[in-house]
Short mmCIF file of C-alpha atoms in Angstrom, two decimals:
data_model
loop_
_atom_site.label_atom_id
_atom_site.label_comp_id
_atom_site.label_asym_id
_atom_site.label_seq_id
_atom_site.Cartn_x
_atom_site.Cartn_y
_atom_site.Cartn_z
CA LYS A 1093 76.72 111.25 66.12
CA LEU A 1094 79.62 112.13 68.39
CA GLY A 1095 79.52 110.92 71.98
CA GLY A 1096 75.83 110.05 71.66
CA LEU A 1097 74.85 113.57 70.62
CA PRO A 1098 73.62 114.66 67.18
CA ASN A 1099 76.08 116.41 64.92
CA PRO A 1100 75.37 120.20 65.05
CA SER A 1101 75.11 120.22 61.27
CA GLU A 1102 72.03 117.97 61.58
CA TYR A 1103 70.03 120.58 63.47
CA LEU A 1104 67.32 122.52 61.68
CA LYS A 1105 66.31 125.66 63.57
CA LEU A 1106 62.98 127.39 62.90
CA ARG A 1107 62.15 130.80 64.35
CA ASN A 1108 58.67 132.32 64.26
CA ALA A 1109 59.56 135.98 63.77
CA THR A 1110 56.07 137.13 62.81
CA LEU A 1111 53.98 139.15 65.22
CA SER A 1112 50.60 137.74 64.28
CA GLY A 1113 50.72 135.16 67.04
CA GLY A 1114 50.04 131.44 66.83
CA ASP A 1115 52.31 128.44 66.61
CA ILE A 1116 54.17 126.84 63.74
CA HIS A 1117 52.79 123.41 62.84
CA ILE A 1118 55.18 121.29 60.78
CA ASP A 1119 53.59 118.66 58.57
CA HIS A 1120 56.82 117.20 57.21
CA ILE A 1121 60.36 118.16 56.23
CA GLU A 1122 62.13 116.91 53.14
CA VAL A 1123 65.84 117.56 52.66
CA VAL A 1124 67.47 116.97 49.29
CA ALA A 1125 71.24 117.46 48.97
CA PRO A 1126 73.46 118.74 47.55
CA VAL A 1127 71.47 121.92 46.88
CA TYR A 1128 73.21 123.09 43.71
CA ASP A 1129 71.70 124.03 40.37
CA VAL A 1130 74.69 122.51 38.63
CA TRP A 1131 77.59 120.31 39.65
CA PRO A 1132 80.35 121.17 40.11
CA PRO A 1133 79.20 124.53 41.52
CA ASP A 1134 80.44 127.88 40.25
CA SER A 1135 82.78 128.28 43.23
CA HIS A 1136 84.64 125.17 42.03
CA THR A 1137 84.76 125.97 38.33
CA ARG A 1138 86.07 129.48 38.95
CA ILE A 1139 89.26 127.84 40.28
CA PHE A 1140 89.38 124.49 38.47
CA SER A 1141 88.21 125.91 35.17
CA ALA A 1142 87.81 123.92 31.95
CA ASN A 1143 91.22 124.96 30.66
CA SER A 1144 92.85 123.26 33.65
CA ASN A 1145 91.50 119.81 32.78
CA HIS A 1146 94.69 118.59 31.16
CA ASP A 1147 95.97 115.02 31.20
CA ASN A 1148 99.21 116.41 32.54
CA GLU A 1149 98.72 117.51 36.15
CA ALA A 1150 101.73 119.82 36.01
CA ASP A 1151 100.12 121.77 33.17
CA ALA A 1152 96.79 121.86 35.00
CA ALA A 1153 98.46 123.13 38.18
CA ARG A 1154 100.26 125.82 36.21
CA ASP A 1155 96.98 127.04 34.67
CA VAL A 1156 95.20 127.17 38.04
CA LEU A 1157 98.06 128.97 39.79
CA ARG A 1158 98.57 131.57 37.07
CA THR A 1159 94.90 132.53 37.24
CA PHE A 1160 94.51 132.33 41.01
CA LEU A 1161 97.70 134.09 42.14
CA SER A 1162 97.13 137.30 40.18
CA ARG A 1163 93.52 137.49 41.43
CA ALA A 1164 94.39 136.76 45.05
CA TRP A 1165 97.44 139.03 45.22
CA ARG A 1166 95.78 141.75 43.12
CA ARG A 1167 98.85 142.35 40.95
CA ASP A 1168 101.12 140.82 38.34
CA VAL A 1169 103.00 137.86 39.75
CA SER A 1170 106.63 137.21 38.92
CA GLU A 1171 107.85 134.01 37.33
CA GLU A 1172 109.85 133.20 40.44
CA GLU A 1173 106.71 133.43 42.61
CA TYR A 1174 104.86 131.08 40.25
CA LYS A 1175 107.68 128.57 40.38
CA GLN A 1176 107.73 128.62 44.19
CA LYS A 1177 104.05 127.62 44.27
CA GLU A 1178 104.51 125.01 41.56
CA THR A 1179 107.34 123.49 43.60
CA LEU A 1180 105.09 123.45 46.67
CA PHE A 1181 102.33 121.71 44.68
CA ARG A 1182 104.71 118.97 43.50
CA ARG A 1183 105.90 118.39 47.04
CA LEU A 1184 102.33 118.18 48.36
CA ARG A 1185 101.03 116.00 45.52
CA GLY A 1186 102.79 112.92 46.81
CA GLN A 1187 101.11 113.34 50.20
CA CYS A 1188 97.57 113.86 48.87
CA ASP A 1189 95.05 111.46 47.35
CA SER A 1190 93.98 113.70 44.47
CA PHE A 1191 95.02 116.63 42.33
CA GLU A 1192 92.28 118.85 43.84
CA GLU A 1193 93.37 118.10 47.41
CA ALA A 1194 97.01 119.01 46.68
CA MET A 1195 95.96 122.13 44.81
CA LEU A 1196 93.70 123.30 47.67
CA GLU A 1197 96.61 123.00 50.08
CA THR A 1198 98.77 125.03 47.70
CA LEU A 1199 96.10 127.70 47.27
CA ALA A 1200 95.70 127.89 51.04
CA SER A 1201 99.33 128.99 51.22
CA VAL A 1202 98.52 131.72 48.68
CA LEU A 1203 95.74 133.01 50.91
CA ALA A 1204 97.98 132.84 53.99
CA SER A 1205 100.55 135.08 52.32
CA PRO A 1206 100.93 138.75 53.36
CA ASN A 1207 100.39 139.53 49.67
CA PHE A 1208 96.74 138.50 50.15
CA LEU A 1209 96.17 139.48 53.77
CA TYR A 1210 97.65 142.98 53.54
CA VAL A 1211 97.75 145.79 51.04
CA VAL A 1212 101.45 145.59 50.29
CA ALA A 1213 103.07 148.82 49.12
CA ALA A 1214 104.91 148.32 45.85
CA GLY A 1215 107.87 150.28 44.59
CA ALA A 1216 107.61 153.72 43.05
CA SER A 1217 105.19 153.76 40.14
CA ASP A 1218 106.40 157.12 38.79
CA GLU A 1219 109.46 159.30 39.17
CA GLU A 1220 108.11 160.90 42.35
CA GLY A 1221 106.91 157.62 43.82
CA LEU A 1222 103.79 159.26 45.25
CA ARG A 1223 101.04 157.97 42.99
CA LEU A 1224 99.41 154.56 43.04
CA SER A 1225 99.98 152.30 40.08
CA ASP A 1226 96.91 151.28 38.11
CA GLN A 1227 96.84 147.91 39.85
CA GLU A 1228 97.17 149.51 43.28
CA LEU A 1229 94.37 151.92 42.37
CA ALA A 1230 92.16 148.99 41.34
CA THR A 1231 92.81 147.34 44.69
CA ARG A 1232 92.08 150.47 46.70
CA LEU A 1233 88.91 151.15 44.72
CA SER A 1234 87.64 147.61 45.17
CA LEU A 1235 88.46 147.49 48.87
CA PHE A 1236 86.61 150.79 49.33
CA LEU A 1237 83.44 150.13 47.35
CA TRP A 1238 83.18 146.33 47.56
CA CYS A 1239 85.34 145.43 50.57
CA SER A 1240 86.82 142.77 48.31
CA THR A 1241 89.37 142.16 45.57
CA PRO A 1242 89.09 143.67 42.07
CA ASP A 1243 87.02 141.83 39.49
CA SER A 1244 88.22 140.92 35.99
CA GLU A 1245 87.03 144.21 34.45
CA LEU A 1246 89.00 146.30 36.94
CA ARG A 1247 92.06 144.12 36.58
CA GLY A 1248 91.85 144.33 32.80
CA LEU A 1249 91.66 148.13 32.80
CA ALA A 1250 94.52 148.32 35.28
CA LYS A 1251 96.68 146.01 33.18
CA LYS A 1252 96.08 148.22 30.12
CA GLY A 1253 96.99 151.33 32.15
CA GLN A 1254 93.59 152.92 31.54
CA LEU A 1255 92.10 153.03 35.02
CA LYS A 1256 93.66 156.37 35.96
CA ARG A 1257 91.88 158.15 33.13
CA ALA A 1258 89.24 160.41 34.69
CA ASP A 1259 86.42 159.22 32.43
CA VAL A 1260 87.28 155.54 32.94
CA LEU A 1261 87.64 155.88 36.71
CA GLY A 1262 84.35 157.74 37.02
CA ALA A 1263 82.54 155.12 34.94
CA GLN A 1264 83.98 152.31 37.07
CA VAL A 1265 82.87 153.97 40.31
CA GLU A 1266 79.36 154.30 38.90
CA ARG A 1267 79.35 150.65 37.81
CA MET A 1268 80.62 149.41 41.16
CA LEU A 1269 78.07 151.38 43.16
CA ARG A 1270 75.27 149.79 41.11
CA ASP A 1271 76.62 146.29 41.76
CA PRO A 1272 75.04 144.28 44.64
CA LYS A 1273 78.53 143.97 46.16
CA ALA A 1274 78.27 147.68 47.09
CA HIS A 1275 76.07 146.57 50.00
CA ARG A 1276 79.31 145.49 51.67
CA LEU A 1277 80.36 149.16 51.79
CA SER A 1278 77.11 150.03 53.56
CA GLN A 1279 77.50 147.19 56.04
CA GLN A 1280 81.17 147.62 56.87
CA PHE A 1281 81.37 151.40 56.83
CA VAL A 1282 78.21 151.99 58.88
CA ARG A 1283 79.39 149.64 61.63
CA HIS A 1284 82.73 151.45 61.67
CA TRP A 1285 81.24 154.95 61.43
CA LEU A 1286 78.46 154.63 64.01
CA GLY A 1287 80.20 152.20 66.36
CA LEU A 1288 77.49 149.53 66.08
CA GLU A 1289 79.61 147.08 68.06
CA LEU A 1290 78.16 148.83 71.13
CA LEU A 1291 74.78 147.33 70.24
CA ASP A 1292 76.29 143.85 70.05
CA PHE A 1293 77.26 144.04 73.73
CA LEU A 1294 74.10 145.77 74.97
CA HIS A 1295 72.37 144.03 77.87
CA VAL A 1296 68.84 145.30 78.46
CA ASP A 1297 66.99 144.91 81.75
CA ARG A 1298 64.20 142.56 80.68
CA LYS A 1299 62.12 143.32 83.75
CA ALA A 1300 61.96 146.98 82.78
CA TYR A 1301 61.59 146.23 79.05
CA PRO A 1302 59.92 142.81 78.67
CA HIS A 1303 59.17 143.41 74.97
CA PHE A 1304 62.88 143.67 74.10
CA ASP A 1305 64.25 140.48 72.55
CA ALA A 1306 66.98 139.23 70.24
CA THR A 1307 64.82 139.69 67.14
CA LEU A 1308 64.26 143.36 67.94
CA LYS A 1309 67.95 143.84 68.71
CA ASP A 1310 68.91 142.33 65.33
CA ALA A 1311 66.44 144.63 63.57
CA MET A 1312 67.85 147.64 65.42
CA GLY A 1313 71.32 146.78 64.17
CA GLU A 1314 70.19 146.34 60.57
CA GLU A 1315 68.19 149.61 60.35
CA PRO A 1316 71.10 152.09 60.02
CA ILE A 1317 72.84 149.83 57.48
CA ALA A 1318 69.72 149.50 55.34
CA PHE A 1319 69.05 153.24 55.73
CA PHE A 1320 72.58 154.12 54.54
CA HIS A 1321 72.25 151.78 51.56
CA GLU A 1322 68.90 153.28 50.57
CA LEU A 1323 70.42 156.76 50.52
CA LEU A 1324 73.41 155.45 48.57
CA GLN A 1325 71.39 153.65 45.90
CA HIS A 1326 69.21 156.72 45.23
CA ASP A 1327 71.91 159.35 45.83
CA HIS A 1328 69.75 161.01 48.48
CA SER A 1329 71.14 164.01 50.32
CA THR A 1330 73.42 163.20 53.23
CA LEU A 1331 71.42 165.72 55.26
CA GLU A 1332 68.71 163.06 55.43
CA PHE A 1333 70.95 161.35 57.99
CA LEU A 1334 69.92 164.22 60.26
CA HIS A 1335 66.23 164.20 59.38
CA CYS A 1336 63.97 162.62 56.78
CA SER A 1337 60.42 161.35 56.43
CA PHE A 1338 61.14 157.60 56.21
CA THR A 1339 63.22 154.76 57.56
CA MET A 1340 64.02 151.16 56.65
CA ALA A 1341 62.16 148.65 58.83
CA ASN A 1342 60.81 145.13 59.04
CA GLU A 1343 57.74 143.97 60.94
CA ARG A 1344 59.48 143.65 64.32
CA LEU A 1345 61.02 147.11 64.21
CA ALA A 1346 57.84 148.68 62.82
CA LYS A 1347 55.91 147.42 65.82
CA HIS A 1348 58.50 148.99 68.13
CA TYR A 1349 57.97 152.30 66.31
CA GLY A 1350 54.18 152.01 66.23
CA LEU A 1351 54.09 151.73 62.43
CA LYS A 1352 51.26 149.70 60.92
CA ASN A 1353 50.83 147.57 57.79
CA VAL A 1354 54.42 146.30 57.79
CA THR A 1355 54.68 142.51 57.67
CA GLY A 1356 57.56 140.12 57.16
CA ASN A 1357 61.23 139.99 58.08
CA HIS A 1358 62.68 141.85 55.09
CA PHE A 1359 63.59 145.52 55.39
CA ARG A 1360 61.78 147.97 53.18
CA ARG A 1361 61.25 151.72 52.98
CA VAL A 1362 58.55 152.85 55.40
CA GLU A 1363 57.23 156.41 55.37
CA PHE A 1364 56.47 158.18 58.64
CA GLY A 1365 53.09 159.80 58.97
CA PRO A 1366 52.54 163.48 59.82
CA GLY A 1367 53.68 164.43 63.29
CA HIS A 1368 55.83 161.31 63.78
CA ARG A 1369 58.74 161.91 66.13
CA ARG A 1370 61.31 159.91 64.20
CA GLY A 1371 63.40 160.43 61.10
CA GLY A 1372 67.14 160.22 60.44
CA LEU A 1373 69.87 158.57 62.49
CA LEU A 1374 69.29 160.57 65.66
CA THR A 1375 66.02 158.81 66.47
CA GLN A 1376 66.85 155.27 65.36
CA ALA A 1377 66.20 152.91 68.24
CA GLY A 1378 69.39 150.89 67.97
CA LEU A 1379 71.64 153.96 68.14
CA LEU A 1380 69.71 155.28 71.14
CA ALA A 1381 69.73 151.89 72.88
CA MET A 1382 73.44 151.22 72.44
CA ASN A 1383 74.15 154.59 74.07
CA SER A 1384 72.21 153.70 77.22
CA ASP A 1385 73.04 151.45 80.15
CA GLY A 1386 70.22 149.02 79.36
CA LEU A 1387 67.95 150.39 82.07
CA HIS A 1388 68.18 154.18 81.93
CA SER A 1389 68.91 156.66 79.18
CA HIS A 1390 72.45 157.98 79.26
CA PRO A 1391 72.71 161.62 78.11
CA LEU A 1392 76.48 161.66 78.53
CA LYS A 1393 77.05 158.65 76.23
CA ARG A 1394 74.56 159.97 73.69
CA GLY A 1395 76.17 163.41 73.67
CA VAL A 1396 79.70 162.03 73.25
CA TRP A 1397 78.50 159.70 70.47
CA LEU A 1398 76.90 162.58 68.55
CA LEU A 1399 80.02 164.74 68.81
CA GLU A 1400 82.43 161.94 67.88
CA ARG A 1401 80.50 160.08 65.19
CA LEU A 1402 78.35 162.69 63.44
CA LEU A 1403 80.23 165.96 63.94
CA ASN A 1404 83.81 164.64 64.23
CA ASP A 1405 84.33 166.95 67.20
CA PRO A 1406 85.13 164.66 70.15
CA PRO A 1407 85.22 166.24 73.60
CA PRO A 1408 88.49 166.31 75.52
CA PRO A 1409 89.24 163.36 77.83
CA PRO A 1410 88.13 163.82 81.44
CA PRO A 1411 90.73 165.14 83.87
CA PRO A 1412 92.05 162.80 86.58
CA ALA A 1413 90.20 162.37 89.89
CA VAL A 1414 86.80 163.48 88.54
CA PRO A 1415 84.20 163.14 91.33
CA GLU A 1416 81.35 160.71 90.69
CA ILE A 1417 77.68 161.42 91.34
CA ASP A 1418 76.95 160.30 94.91
CA LEU A 1419 73.60 158.51 94.66
CA THR A 1420 73.71 157.75 98.39
CA ASP A 1421 73.14 161.46 99.08
CA PRO A 1422 69.37 161.75 99.72
CA GLU A 1423 69.24 165.20 98.16
CA ILE A 1424 70.84 163.93 94.96
CA ALA A 1425 68.62 160.84 94.95
CA LYS A 1426 65.54 163.07 94.80
CA MET A 1427 66.81 164.89 91.71
CA THR A 1428 65.86 164.07 88.14
CA LEU A 1429 68.59 162.79 85.85
CA LYS A 1430 68.90 166.21 84.23
CA GLN A 1431 69.24 167.90 87.63
CA ARG A 1432 71.94 165.43 88.68
CA ILE A 1433 73.89 166.17 85.52
CA GLU A 1434 73.58 169.92 86.10
CA ASP A 1435 74.72 169.51 89.71
CA HIS A 1436 77.68 167.40 88.60
CA ARG A 1437 78.58 170.01 86.01
CA ASN A 1438 78.89 172.67 88.72
CA HIS A 1439 82.12 171.06 89.95
CA PRO A 1440 85.02 173.13 88.55
CA ALA A 1441 86.87 170.00 87.36
CA CYS A 1442 83.83 168.87 85.38
CA MET A 1443 82.61 172.12 83.88
CA SER A 1444 84.85 172.35 80.80
CA CYS A 1445 83.94 168.91 79.43
CA HIS A 1446 80.31 168.66 80.48
CA ALA A 1447 79.37 172.10 79.22
CA LYS A 1448 80.26 170.79 75.77
CA ILE A 1449 78.65 167.34 76.11
CA ASP A 1450 75.55 167.53 78.31
CA PRO A 1451 73.26 169.78 76.24
CA TRP A 1452 73.54 167.47 73.24
CA GLY A 1453 72.73 164.37 75.30
CA ILE A 1454 69.85 165.92 77.25
CA ALA A 1455 68.08 166.66 73.96
CA PHE A 1456 67.57 162.86 73.60
CA GLU A 1457 65.72 162.47 76.92
CA GLY A 1458 62.42 161.93 75.11
CA PHE A 1459 63.66 158.39 74.35
CA ASP A 1460 64.20 155.66 76.93
CA ALA A 1461 66.96 153.05 77.15
CA VAL A 1462 65.58 151.01 74.21
CA GLY A 1463 64.76 154.00 72.02
CA SER A 1464 61.02 154.14 72.74
CA TRP A 1465 59.31 157.53 72.94
CA ARG A 1466 58.29 158.61 76.43
CA THR A 1467 56.71 161.65 78.07
CA LYS A 1468 57.41 160.79 81.71
CA VAL A 1469 60.33 159.45 83.73
CA GLN A 1470 59.53 158.02 87.17
CA GLY A 1471 56.22 159.83 87.15
CA ARG A 1472 57.70 163.20 86.25
CA PRO A 1473 57.38 164.92 82.85
CA VAL A 1474 60.42 164.49 80.63
CA ASP A 1475 62.60 167.61 80.49
CA SER A 1476 64.63 167.49 77.28
CA VAL A 1477 65.28 171.23 76.94
CA SER A 1478 68.94 172.23 77.14
CA PHE A 1479 71.19 175.16 76.28
CA LEU A 1480 74.52 175.06 74.49
CA PHE A 1481 77.51 177.00 75.82
CA ASN A 1482 76.50 179.94 73.58
CA LYS A 1483 72.99 179.95 75.12
CA GLN A 1484 71.46 178.40 71.99
CA LYS A 1485 68.33 176.51 73.06
CA LEU A 1486 67.81 172.87 72.05
CA ASP A 1487 64.17 171.94 72.55
CA GLY A 1488 64.37 168.16 72.57
CA VAL A 1489 65.47 166.04 69.64
CA GLN A 1490 63.38 168.03 67.16
CA GLY A 1491 65.08 171.22 68.32
CA LEU A 1492 68.42 169.43 68.02
CA LYS A 1493 67.66 168.47 64.42
CA ARG A 1494 66.60 172.03 63.57
CA PHE A 1495 69.79 173.42 65.08
CA LEU A 1496 72.03 170.99 63.19
CA LEU A 1497 70.27 171.61 59.87
CA LYS A 1498 70.38 175.37 60.33
CA ASN A 1499 73.82 175.85 61.86
CA ARG A 1500 75.94 172.73 61.41
CA GLN A 1501 75.34 171.49 57.85
CA ASP A 1502 78.88 172.21 56.70
CA GLN A 1503 80.35 170.56 59.79
CA PHE A 1504 78.22 167.45 59.40
CA VAL A 1505 78.95 167.02 55.68
CA ARG A 1506 82.66 167.56 56.23
CA ALA A 1507 82.64 165.07 59.12
CA LEU A 1508 81.06 162.42 56.90
CA VAL A 1509 83.60 163.12 54.14
CA TYR A 1510 86.34 162.73 56.76
CA LYS A 1511 84.97 159.40 58.02
CA LEU A 1512 84.41 157.98 54.53
CA THR A 1513 87.84 159.07 53.32
CA THR A 1514 89.51 157.49 56.35
CA PHE A 1515 87.68 154.25 55.52
CA ALA A 1516 88.58 154.55 51.82
CA LEU A 1517 92.30 155.08 52.41
CA GLY A 1518 92.59 152.61 55.25
CA ARG A 1519 94.69 155.00 57.33
CA PRO A 1520 94.25 157.93 59.74
CA LEU A 1521 94.10 161.31 58.05
CA THR A 1522 96.80 163.89 58.75
CA PHE A 1523 97.05 167.65 58.76
CA GLY A 1524 98.30 167.49 55.18
CA ASP A 1525 95.01 165.92 54.08
CA ARG A 1526 92.83 168.78 55.32
CA ALA A 1527 92.87 170.77 52.08
CA ALA A 1528 91.76 167.71 50.10
CA ILE A 1529 88.95 167.00 52.57
CA ASP A 1530 87.77 170.60 52.28
CA GLU A 1531 87.84 170.36 48.48
CA ILE A 1532 85.79 167.14 48.43
CA THR A 1533 83.32 168.65 50.90
CA ALA A 1534 82.88 171.79 48.80
CA LYS A 1535 82.38 169.71 45.64
CA THR A 1536 79.76 167.56 47.39
CA ARG A 1537 77.90 170.57 48.74
CA THR A 1538 77.71 172.32 45.38
CA ARG A 1539 76.35 169.12 43.77
CA GLY A 1540 73.43 168.61 46.14
CA ASP A 1541 75.01 166.68 49.05
CA GLY A 1542 74.14 163.27 47.54
CA LEU A 1543 75.70 160.29 49.29
CA ALA A 1544 76.70 158.56 46.03
CA THR A 1545 78.01 161.92 44.78
CA MET A 1546 80.15 162.22 47.91
CA ILE A 1547 81.57 158.70 47.53
CA THR A 1548 82.28 159.30 43.84
CA SER A 1549 84.05 162.56 44.66
CA ILE A 1550 86.26 160.71 47.17
CA ALA A 1551 87.04 157.82 44.81
CA THR A 1552 87.98 160.14 41.91
CA SER A 1553 89.90 162.66 44.03
CA GLU A 1554 93.61 163.35 43.85
CA LEU A 1555 93.96 162.24 47.47
CA PHE A 1556 92.52 158.81 46.70
CA GLN A 1557 95.17 158.21 44.03
CA LEU A 1558 98.14 159.06 46.25
CA LYS A 1559 100.02 156.62 48.42
#
């Protein structure tokens, strides 16, 4: 205890996340520690391996450092760099009680180095200096597909100079996508692509939506990640992001959607029945909720999000001194949300932007601020019909899906290629990259639009292997 209070590590928190009702009754709790199958655990032996158990600590330190440095820095390490760390270890050893303690301090300095924290550009690897070396390619590939450092197989192929071979690179991409570590790609890319941080900061009016709670919010944030990973693992068409017949849900989210026979906290594939109004990213509750103000739907935010995230066609920034909607005007107060938006759009300064944004956002009006389906707003029937600038009619979210699938497939697929390639390269794309993006898009489209096919095309492309 510290200051009379229990240590936070002594707390055991239980949450009843089931929806069947009732209380949890605890008979007894037994804690046995340490909870390891073997001792020392694998995390220890991977660093202090058997070959480092020498009587001579200097030899043991040398073995640990030579294994650890090349893994952490993702490249061959020079003799001078090894000697610097060995010198640091000797200096720290006199201040530490044990070999392991001194070595941990030394390894901490390895992890604090820019060589670990950043992808450091090496010198020219060929006469033009434009292509990645095999080791740099292994690092880029691993950061893309695993969001981590290369494993021993990748490092071994890179050291032999074989990774750049088309057959070897393709086989490695296939292997890495099958590995459980590929879930990190789904998690990190989806948050970046869809802007899920907006959901983290969402504050919902609990008086208006008393059923909304932290458990539902967590499930909303997990759904698009699990959905992306399901498409990736089965190489489903990327067009299923626009519409499909299933989603990934747990019990809490299934109740929000009105889906039955789903129990437990784990996410699994759940098929929608005939006539269900959901399917694809556009109707996922978390994405709808994060683009609201927590009380009302927000067509403007939803429209901008669709253009930016899914079509890669962001609207221009608003001009200065744009007039706001005056809710104190009694005539405006009597209008529906759609009518207020249309009235606001009639201002000359607002027309150019809102004509491009509003129709997309109005199509989502069938869903409230927490992504629930609705037919009325403040006692009036929902009006989710809108018209694009070319007079194309969007009849609610279903009409929006039909329009995108009929008229914007190429744009959507290219936008996803663009977003994934930006993530893969770790830099903004430039005008000079456009031809490569078009080539990857065309290759993906001719091969069935599969998500794994798209990622493989990116990872094996010429663009991916250039600095």
